[in-house]
PDB file of C-alpha atoms in Angstrom:
ATOM      1  CA  GLY A   1     -13.207  -6.791   1.883  1.00 74.00           C
ATOM      2  CA  ASN A   2     -15.657  -5.545  -0.675  1.00 81.00           C
ATOM      3  CA  SER A   3     -14.059  -4.932  -4.291  1.00 89.00           C
ATOM      4  CA  VAL A   4     -14.678  -4.353  -7.828  1.00 93.00           C
ATOM      5  CA  THR A   5     -13.008  -6.363 -10.954  1.00 94.00           C
ATOM      6  CA  GLN A   6     -13.340  -4.540 -14.187  1.00 94.00           C
ATOM      7  CA  MET A   7     -12.119  -5.628 -17.703  1.00 90.00           C
ATOM      8  CA  GLU A   8      -9.050  -4.442 -18.758  1.00 89.00           C
ATOM      9  CA  GLY A   9      -8.511  -2.386 -21.688  1.00 89.00           C
ATOM     10  CA  PRO A  10      -8.408  -0.755 -24.385  1.00 95.00           C
ATOM     11  CA  VAL A  11     -11.075  -2.614 -26.666  1.00 96.00           C
ATOM     12  CA  THR A  12     -11.028  -2.004 -29.715  1.00 97.00           C
ATOM     13  CA  LEU A  13     -14.041  -2.839 -32.024  1.00 98.00           C
ATOM     14  CA  SER A  14     -15.194  -2.219 -35.927  1.00 98.00           C
ATOM     15  CA  GLU A  15     -18.742  -0.416 -36.113  1.00 98.00           C
ATOM     16  CA  GLU A  16     -21.502  -2.551 -35.329  1.00 97.00           C
ATOM     17  CA  ALA A  17     -19.811  -4.950 -33.521  1.00 98.00           C
ATOM     18  CA  PHE A  18     -20.905  -7.222 -30.277  1.00 98.00           C
ATOM     19  CA  LEU A  19     -19.774  -5.435 -27.131  1.00 98.00           C
ATOM     20  CA  THR A  20     -19.126  -6.884 -23.759  1.00 98.00           C
ATOM     21  CA  ILE A  21     -17.376  -5.647 -20.638  1.00 97.00           C
ATOM     22  CA  ASN A  22     -17.152  -7.614 -17.775  1.00 97.00           C
ATOM     23  CA  CYS A  23     -17.549  -6.785 -14.137  1.00 97.00           C
ATOM     24  CA  THR A  24     -17.598  -8.467 -10.859  1.00 97.00           C
ATOM     25  CA  TYR A  25     -17.833  -7.726  -7.471  1.00 95.00           C
ATOM     26  CA  THR A  26     -17.546  -9.139  -3.899  1.00 93.00           C
ATOM     27  CA  ALA A  27     -20.150  -7.960  -1.625  1.00 89.00           C
ATOM     28  CA  THR A  28     -21.127  -9.151   2.394  1.00 84.00           C
ATOM     29  CA  GLY A  29     -24.977  -7.508   0.852  1.00 85.00           C
ATOM     30  CA  TYR A  30     -26.854  -7.106  -2.351  1.00 88.00           C
ATOM     31  CA  PRO A  31     -25.074  -3.610  -3.313  1.00 91.00           C
ATOM     32  CA  SER A  32     -27.268  -1.229  -5.982  1.00 93.00           C
ATOM     33  CA  LEU A  33     -25.227  -1.213  -9.371  1.00 95.00           C
ATOM     34  CA  PHE A  34     -24.454   1.122 -11.995  1.00 96.00           C
ATOM     35  CA  TRP A  35     -22.298   1.483 -15.131  1.00 98.00           C
ATOM     36  CA  TYR A  36     -21.244   4.797 -15.917  1.00 98.00           C
ATOM     37  CA  VAL A  37     -19.696   6.450 -18.966  1.00 98.00           C
ATOM     38  CA  GLN A  38     -16.385   8.972 -19.437  1.00 96.00           C
ATOM     39  CA  TYR A  39     -16.763  11.003 -22.942  1.00 95.00           C
ATOM     40  CA  PRO A  40     -12.659  12.750 -23.124  1.00 90.00           C
ATOM     41  CA  GLY A  41     -11.991  15.406 -20.661  1.00 88.00           C
ATOM     42  CA  GLU A  42     -15.604  15.508 -19.062  1.00 92.00           C
ATOM     43  CA  GLY A  43     -17.035  13.940 -15.795  1.00 93.00           C
ATOM     44  CA  LEU A  44     -19.270  10.905 -15.630  1.00 96.00           C
ATOM     45  CA  GLN A  45     -22.702  10.227 -16.767  1.00 97.00           C
ATOM     46  CA  LEU A  46     -24.727   7.442 -15.497  1.00 97.00           C
ATOM     47  CA  LEU A  47     -25.327   5.062 -18.280  1.00 98.00           C
ATOM     48  CA  LEU A  48     -28.035   2.600 -16.596  1.00 98.00           C
ATOM     49  CA  LYS A  49     -28.203   1.128 -13.332  1.00 97.00           C
ATOM     50  CA  ALA A  50     -29.884  -1.729 -11.236  1.00 96.00           C
ATOM     51  CA  THR A  51     -31.303  -2.337  -7.671  1.00 93.00           C
ATOM     52  CA  LYS A  52     -32.032  -6.021  -7.156  1.00 92.00           C
ATOM     53  CA  ALA A  53     -31.450  -9.165  -8.306  1.00 93.00           C
ATOM     54  CA  ASP A  54     -32.393 -10.149 -11.759  1.00 94.00           C
ATOM     55  CA  ASP A  55     -33.007  -6.793 -12.526  1.00 96.00           C
ATOM     56  CA  LYS A  56     -31.640  -5.431 -16.089  1.00 97.00           C
ATOM     57  CA  GLY A  57     -30.632  -1.850 -16.366  1.00 97.00           C
ATOM     58  CA  SER A  58     -30.771  -0.440 -20.165  1.00 98.00           C
ATOM     59  CA  ASN A  59     -30.018   2.585 -21.777  1.00 97.00           C
ATOM     60  CA  LYS A  60     -28.776   3.897 -25.374  1.00 96.00           C
ATOM     61  CA  GLY A  61     -28.840   0.188 -26.780  1.00 97.00           C
ATOM     62  CA  PHE A  62     -26.635  -1.111 -23.554  1.00 98.00           C
ATOM     63  CA  GLU A  63     -27.666  -3.690 -20.832  1.00 98.00           C
ATOM     64  CA  ALA A  64     -26.630  -4.937 -17.841  1.00 98.00           C
ATOM     65  CA  THR A  65     -28.323  -7.741 -15.540  1.00 97.00           C
ATOM     66  CA  TYR A  66     -28.065  -7.862 -11.947  1.00 96.00           C
ATOM     67  CA  ARG A  67     -26.970 -11.776 -11.603  1.00 96.00           C
ATOM     68  CA  LYS A  68     -26.340 -12.135  -8.140  1.00 93.00           C
ATOM     69  CA  GLU A  69     -25.528 -15.804  -7.827  1.00 94.00           C
ATOM     70  CA  THR A  70     -22.204 -14.796  -9.829  1.00 95.00           C
ATOM     71  CA  THR A  71     -21.765 -11.294  -8.553  1.00 95.00           C
ATOM     72  CA  SER A  72     -21.723  -9.435 -11.665  1.00 97.00           C
ATOM     73  CA  PHE A  73     -22.743  -6.809 -13.838  1.00 97.00           C
ATOM     74  CA  HIS A  74     -21.806  -7.111 -17.221  1.00 98.00           C
ATOM     75  CA  LEU A  75     -22.382  -4.143 -19.870  1.00 98.00           C
ATOM     76  CA  GLU A  76     -23.563  -5.504 -23.444  1.00 98.00           C
ATOM     77  CA  LYS A  77     -24.421  -3.791 -26.620  1.00 98.00           C
ATOM     78  CA  GLY A  78     -25.325  -5.645 -29.668  1.00 97.00           C
ATOM     79  CA  SER A  79     -24.205  -3.328 -32.389  1.00 97.00           C
ATOM     80  CA  VAL A  80     -21.765  -0.146 -31.171  1.00 98.00           C
ATOM     81  CA  GLN A  81     -21.146   2.883 -33.061  1.00 97.00           C
ATOM     82  CA  VAL A  82     -17.714   5.369 -33.485  1.00 97.00           C
ATOM     83  CA  SER A  83     -19.576   7.692 -30.865  1.00 96.00           C
ATOM     84  CA  ASP A  84     -19.791   4.835 -28.159  1.00 97.00           C
ATOM     85  CA  SER A  85     -15.918   5.303 -27.760  1.00 97.00           C
ATOM     86  CA  ALA A  86     -15.431   6.347 -24.380  1.00 97.00           C
ATOM     87  CA  VAL A  87     -14.385   5.014 -21.136  1.00 96.00           C
ATOM     88  CA  TYR A  88     -16.966   3.237 -19.089  1.00 97.00           C
ATOM     89  CA  PHE A  89     -16.720   2.534 -15.392  1.00 97.00           C
ATOM     90  CA  CYS A  90     -18.798  -0.389 -13.195  1.00 96.00           C
ATOM     91  CA  ALA A  91     -19.479   1.112  -9.786  1.00 95.00           C
ATOM     92  CA  PRO A  92     -21.078  -1.227  -7.544  1.00 93.00           C
ATOM     93  CA  SER A  93     -22.541   0.637  -4.097  1.00 90.00           C
ATOM     94  CA  LEU A  94     -20.312  -1.345  -1.731  1.00 87.00           C
ATOM     95  CA  ASP A  95     -19.045   1.236   0.512  1.00 84.00           C
ATOM     96  CA  THR A  96     -21.903   1.470   3.253  1.00 80.00           C
ATOM     97  CA  GLY A  97     -19.913   3.387   5.930  1.00 81.00           C
ATOM     98  CA  ARG A  98     -18.745   6.451   3.787  1.00 81.00           C
ATOM     99  CA  ARG A  99     -22.008   5.733   1.011  1.00 82.00           C
ATOM    100  CA  ALA A 100     -19.790   6.041  -1.538  1.00 87.00           C
ATOM    101  CA  LEU A 101     -19.408   4.304  -4.780  1.00 89.00           C
ATOM    102  CA  THR A 102     -16.678   2.248  -5.269  1.00 90.00           C
ATOM    103  CA  PHE A 103     -15.515   2.386  -9.320  1.00 92.00           C
ATOM    104  CA  GLY A 104     -13.718  -0.097 -11.153  1.00 90.00           C
ATOM    105  CA  SER A 105     -10.281   1.011 -12.930  1.00 92.00           C
ATOM    106  CA  GLY A 106     -12.651   2.137 -16.536  1.00 94.00           C
ATOM    107  CA  THR A 107     -12.280   0.046 -19.583  1.00 96.00           C
ATOM    108  CA  ARG A 108     -11.644   2.545 -22.520  1.00 96.00           C
ATOM    109  CA  LEU A 109     -13.629   1.339 -25.889  1.00 97.00           C
ATOM    110  CA  GLN A 110     -12.643   2.663 -29.068  1.00 97.00           C
ATOM    111  CA  VAL A 111     -14.554   1.938 -32.218  1.00 97.00           C
ATOM    112  CA  GLN A 112     -13.543   1.827 -35.727  1.00 97.00           C
ATOM    113  CA  PRO A 113     -15.129   2.815 -38.859  1.00 95.00           C
TER     114      PRO A 113
ATOM    115  CA  ASP B   1     -32.205  22.104 -14.604  1.00 68.00           C
ATOM    116  CA  GLY B   2     -30.347  20.409 -11.659  1.00 76.00           C
ATOM    117  CA  GLY B   3     -27.142  19.727 -11.510  1.00 94.00           C
ATOM    118  CA  ILE B   4     -23.351  19.810 -10.230  1.00 97.00           C
ATOM    119  CA  THR B   5     -21.324  22.895 -11.285  1.00 97.00           C
ATOM    120  CA  GLN B   6     -17.416  22.930 -10.940  1.00 97.00           C
ATOM    121  CA  SER B   7     -15.428  25.895 -11.821  1.00 96.00           C
ATOM    122  CA  PRO B   8     -12.639  26.263 -13.528  1.00 96.00           C
ATOM    123  CA  LYS B   9     -12.438  23.709 -15.825  1.00 96.00           C
ATOM    124  CA  TYR B  10      -8.980  24.213 -16.228  1.00 96.00           C
ATOM    125  CA  LEU B  11      -6.716  25.522 -13.608  1.00 95.00           C
ATOM    126  CA  PHE B  12      -2.929  26.266 -13.407  1.00 93.00           C
ATOM    127  CA  ARG B  13      -0.834  26.039  -9.883  1.00 90.00           C
ATOM    128  CA  LYS B  14       2.557  27.426  -9.550  1.00 90.00           C
ATOM    129  CA  GLU B  15       4.913  25.081  -7.243  1.00 86.00           C
ATOM    130  CA  GLY B  16       4.092  26.317  -3.693  1.00 87.00           C
ATOM    131  CA  GLN B  17       0.614  27.906  -3.991  1.00 91.00           C
ATOM    132  CA  ASN B  18      -2.681  26.794  -2.895  1.00 94.00           C
ATOM    133  CA  VAL B  19      -5.416  26.624  -5.135  1.00 96.00           C
ATOM    134  CA  THR B  20      -9.412  26.146  -4.633  1.00 97.00           C
ATOM    135  CA  LEU B  21     -11.800  24.297  -7.214  1.00 98.00           C
ATOM    136  CA  SER B  22     -15.087  25.232  -6.637  1.00 98.00           C
ATOM    137  CA  CYS B  23     -18.154  22.913  -6.550  1.00 98.00           C
ATOM    138  CA  GLU B  24     -21.840  23.986  -6.221  1.00 98.00           C
ATOM    139  CA  GLN B  25     -25.259  21.625  -6.433  1.00 97.00           C
ATOM    140  CA  ASN B  26     -28.676  22.056  -6.708  1.00 96.00           C
ATOM    141  CA  LEU B  27     -29.801  19.127  -6.134  1.00 95.00           C
ATOM    142  CA  ASN B  28     -30.732  19.244  -2.645  1.00 95.00           C
ATOM    143  CA  HIS B  29     -28.427  16.016  -1.920  1.00 95.00           C
ATOM    144  CA  ASP B  30     -27.229  15.810   1.701  1.00 94.00           C
ATOM    145  CA  ALA B  31     -24.059  13.739   0.242  1.00 94.00           C
ATOM    146  CA  MET B  32     -21.330  14.958  -1.664  1.00 96.00           C
ATOM    147  CA  TYR B  33     -17.643  13.653  -2.643  1.00 97.00           C
ATOM    148  CA  TRP B  34     -14.212  14.949  -4.145  1.00 98.00           C
ATOM    149  CA  TYR B  35     -12.845  12.087  -6.127  1.00 97.00           C
ATOM    150  CA  ARG B  36      -8.815  12.233  -8.019  1.00 97.00           C
ATOM    151  CA  GLN B  37      -8.875  10.584 -11.248  1.00 95.00           C
ATOM    152  CA  ASP B  38      -4.780  10.376 -12.966  1.00 93.00           C
ATOM    153  CA  PRO B  39      -4.409   9.232 -16.857  1.00 86.00           C
ATOM    154  CA  GLY B  40      -6.070   5.663 -17.546  1.00 79.00           C
ATOM    155  CA  GLN B  41      -7.183   5.313 -13.956  1.00 81.00           C
ATOM    156  CA  GLY B  42      -9.922   4.959 -11.698  1.00 87.00           C
ATOM    157  CA  LEU B  43     -11.036   7.157  -9.236  1.00 93.00           C
ATOM    158  CA  ARG B  44      -9.869   7.555  -6.014  1.00 94.00           C
ATOM    159  CA  LEU B  45     -11.917   9.337  -2.959  1.00 95.00           C
ATOM    160  CA  ILE B  46     -10.472  12.496  -1.583  1.00 97.00           C
ATOM    161  CA  TYR B  47     -12.771  13.650   0.921  1.00 97.00           C
ATOM    162  CA  TYR B  48     -16.534  13.116   1.207  1.00 96.00           C
ATOM    163  CA  SER B  49     -19.365  14.635   3.272  1.00 96.00           C
ATOM    164  CA  GLN B  50     -22.768  13.523   4.171  1.00 93.00           C
ATOM    165  CA  ILE B  51     -24.009  16.551   5.778  1.00 93.00           C
ATOM    166  CA  VAL B  52     -23.629  20.440   6.058  1.00 94.00           C
ATOM    167  CA  ASN B  53     -20.700  20.905   8.448  1.00 95.00           C
ATOM    168  CA  ASP B  54     -19.120  17.741   8.816  1.00 95.00           C
ATOM    169  CA  PHE B  55     -16.645  16.243   6.608  1.00 96.00           C
ATOM    170  CA  GLN B  56     -14.680  12.897   6.223  1.00 96.00           C
ATOM    171  CA  LYS B  57     -11.022  11.913   5.004  1.00 96.00           C
ATOM    172  CA  GLY B  58     -11.409   9.695   1.985  1.00 95.00           C
ATOM    173  CA  ASP B  59      -8.395   7.364   0.876  1.00 93.00           C
ATOM    174  CA  ILE B  60      -6.012  10.235  -0.559  1.00 96.00           C
ATOM    175  CA  ALA B  61      -7.153  13.250   1.544  1.00 97.00           C
ATOM    176  CA  GLU B  62      -3.186  14.115   2.540  1.00 96.00           C
ATOM    177  CA  GLY B  63      -2.171  17.372   1.111  1.00 96.00           C
ATOM    178  CA  TYR B  64      -6.569  18.556   0.527  1.00 98.00           C
ATOM    179  CA  SER B  65      -8.898  20.265   2.277  1.00 98.00           C
ATOM    180  CA  VAL B  66     -12.678  20.747   2.172  1.00 98.00           C
ATOM    181  CA  SER B  67     -15.198  22.955   3.954  1.00 98.00           C
ATOM    182  CA  ARG B  68     -19.198  22.392   3.814  1.00 98.00           C
ATOM    183  CA  GLU B  69     -20.568  25.500   5.257  1.00 98.00           C
ATOM    184  CA  LYS B  70     -23.389  25.309   2.738  1.00 97.00           C
ATOM    185  CA  LYS B  71     -25.588  22.186   1.467  1.00 96.00           C
ATOM    186  CA  GLU B  72     -25.035  23.003  -1.747  1.00 97.00           C
ATOM    187  CA  SER B  73     -21.083  24.102  -1.695  1.00 98.00           C
ATOM    188  CA  PHE B  74     -18.480  21.890  -0.831  1.00 98.00           C
ATOM    189  CA  PRO B  75     -14.896  23.541  -2.484  1.00 98.00           C
ATOM    190  CA  LEU B  76     -11.605  21.628  -2.369  1.00 98.00           C
ATOM    191  CA  THR B  77      -8.124  23.410  -1.289  1.00 98.00           C
ATOM    192  CA  VAL B  78      -5.534  21.616  -3.170  1.00 96.00           C
ATOM    193  CA  THR B  79      -2.494  22.981  -0.817  1.00 95.00           C
ATOM    194  CA  SER B  80       0.986  23.192  -1.178  1.00 91.00           C
ATOM    195  CA  ALA B  81       1.414  19.745   0.363  1.00 90.00           C
ATOM    196  CA  GLN B  82      -0.047  17.766  -1.985  1.00 90.00           C
ATOM    197  CA  LYS B  83       3.080  17.074  -3.791  1.00 88.00           C
ATOM    198  CA  ASN B  84       1.866  16.033  -7.187  1.00 91.00           C
ATOM    199  CA  PRO B  85      -1.170  17.358  -7.633  1.00 93.00           C
ATOM    200  CA  THR B  86      -1.572  17.352 -11.526  1.00 95.00           C
ATOM    201  CA  ALA B  87      -5.083  15.252 -12.167  1.00 96.00           C
ATOM    202  CA  PHE B  88      -8.164  15.455 -13.082  1.00 96.00           C
ATOM    203  CA  TYR B  89     -10.743  16.407 -10.144  1.00 97.00           C
ATOM    204  CA  LEU B  90     -14.047  15.495 -10.147  1.00 97.00           C
ATOM    205  CA  CYS B  91     -17.096  16.547  -7.317  1.00 98.00           C
ATOM    206  CA  ALA B  92     -19.953  14.345  -7.180  1.00 97.00           C
ATOM    207  CA  SER B  93     -23.425  14.332  -4.845  1.00 96.00           C
ATOM    208  CA  ARG B  94     -25.608  11.957  -3.822  1.00 94.00           C
ATOM    209  CA  VAL B  95     -28.919  11.005  -2.148  1.00 89.00           C
ATOM    210  CA  GLY B  96     -28.452   7.487  -0.649  1.00 79.00           C
ATOM    211  CA  MET B  97     -27.380   4.132  -0.700  1.00 76.00           C
ATOM    212  CA  ASN B  98     -29.089   2.898  -3.636  1.00 83.00           C
ATOM    213  CA  THR B  99     -29.281   6.083  -5.770  1.00 90.00           C
ATOM    214  CA  GLU B 100     -27.193   7.245  -8.510  1.00 93.00           C
ATOM    215  CA  ALA B 101     -23.646   9.688  -7.668  1.00 95.00           C
ATOM    216  CA  PHE B 102     -24.013  12.972 -10.473  1.00 96.00           C
ATOM    217  CA  PHE B 103     -21.261  14.077 -11.539  1.00 97.00           C
ATOM    218  CA  GLY B 104     -19.653  17.720 -12.226  1.00 97.00           C
ATOM    219  CA  GLN B 105     -17.973  18.143 -15.595  1.00 96.00           C
ATOM    220  CA  GLY B 106     -14.591  18.208 -13.891  1.00 96.00           C
ATOM    221  CA  THR B 107     -11.328  20.690 -13.278  1.00 97.00           C
ATOM    222  CA  ARG B 108      -8.331  19.455 -14.462  1.00 96.00           C
ATOM    223  CA  LEU B 109      -5.235  20.780 -12.306  1.00 96.00           C
ATOM    224  CA  THR B 110      -1.726  21.555 -13.986  1.00 95.00           C
ATOM    225  CA  VAL B 111       1.409  22.186 -12.370  1.00 90.00           C
ATOM    226  CA  VAL B 112       3.316  24.580 -13.686  1.00 86.00           C
TER     227      VAL B 112
END
């Protein structure tokens, strides 16, 4: 069946380091793809999205490209800041029956000064 | 500003009590969802509603109930049948399959 696999955390980086969080999925079609961010004690906020193959979503220095061939949507940022410390969720739109997003397990990022 | 409002932010429940979590949206979205989040884990779908006056069970509906009498409101009741209700509850709404879901700020429920 359809599923999403996200890189396990926590990921600990120093400020200004390069970030990659891997996300792959299995699907019968070409779902829309989303990354969400969750700060402590808060709800989820949309970080970026891509709706078709080769689209690149970007926001606040984060980027992710819709790779149809590898069914992946890896999140990257060239230079992380302490304020980027949060939990990141990959969420492809796999559940066509319920029209619900399918969430990965989340990756906690800790950025040290 | 449009958005989703959950209340209360913190809720304490005694053993054997039912409690109701509020979720209101002014985005004019048809679909609404309730998720449960446990520490260090992802989101699990409790109930969803694709249109007013209709709702369906998600993956972990046992011990929960919902109603959808108005388009903008989707309250969740945690009943005494839910044996482990302590968790963070998130409400979301969405327009369609290719659009993002919008989330409320969450309600943290604790059994005391």
